[in-house]
């Protein structure tokens, strides 16, 4: 069974600065996807960024980028130029690439607060 | 494009009562998911449908939870009878296909409080 661990329950960052959120996972699969989801207060969850395990290049989406270390089973999210709207819970998630029946396994999440 | 719709948004019931949640996925999405998110934790998959067939219900407490997806579109999740530990947000999500390359889109959730 796959597990996803987010060991930092809370983080805080000053507006315009950079913050890194950590995530580790455990799996015996070789092909899989990793995700970071954002859940703002009282709002619905949205996908921030996705990484395919077979790709060596780290995924980037505007101010969001990941550091994917496959051997270490580490998948951190870097948010550059933090904005007040980045305040939310962030969840790291794993999905094996075994077909249409694959399911998302989420970590416990981290609460990120961006200070003005 | 309309997103995933869920209702009700909030529900308060007493233990041993029954409750039902409704989800309307994004049009054309074959895969529908129900998740349970307990406060302070990440979502946990309860059941996954591909069209109107169940592909994973391994974490659904089948003695009290049931779900169906009529005609491969809308879905309902029912709890009967509810327990205090069922207090959570119930999230519905949909995707074009169950593969990881296809994004899962989440609804706003239904917050259930069992007293």
Coordinates of C-alpha atoms in Angstrom, one line a residue, chain A residues 1-2 8 21 26 39 52-54 70 93 108:
Chain A
X1 CA 0.0 0.0 0.0
X2 CA 1.1 3.5 -0.8
X8 CA 4.9 19.9 8.8
X21 CA 6.4 22.5 1.5
X26 CA 6.4 5.2 0.0
X39 CA -7.8 23.8 -0.5
X52 CA 4.8 12.1 -13.8
X53 CA 7.3 9.8 -12.2
X54 CA 8.9 8.7 -15.5
X70 CA 12.5 9.7 -7.1
X93 CA -1.1 13.1 -3.2
X108 CA -2.6 14.9 6.0

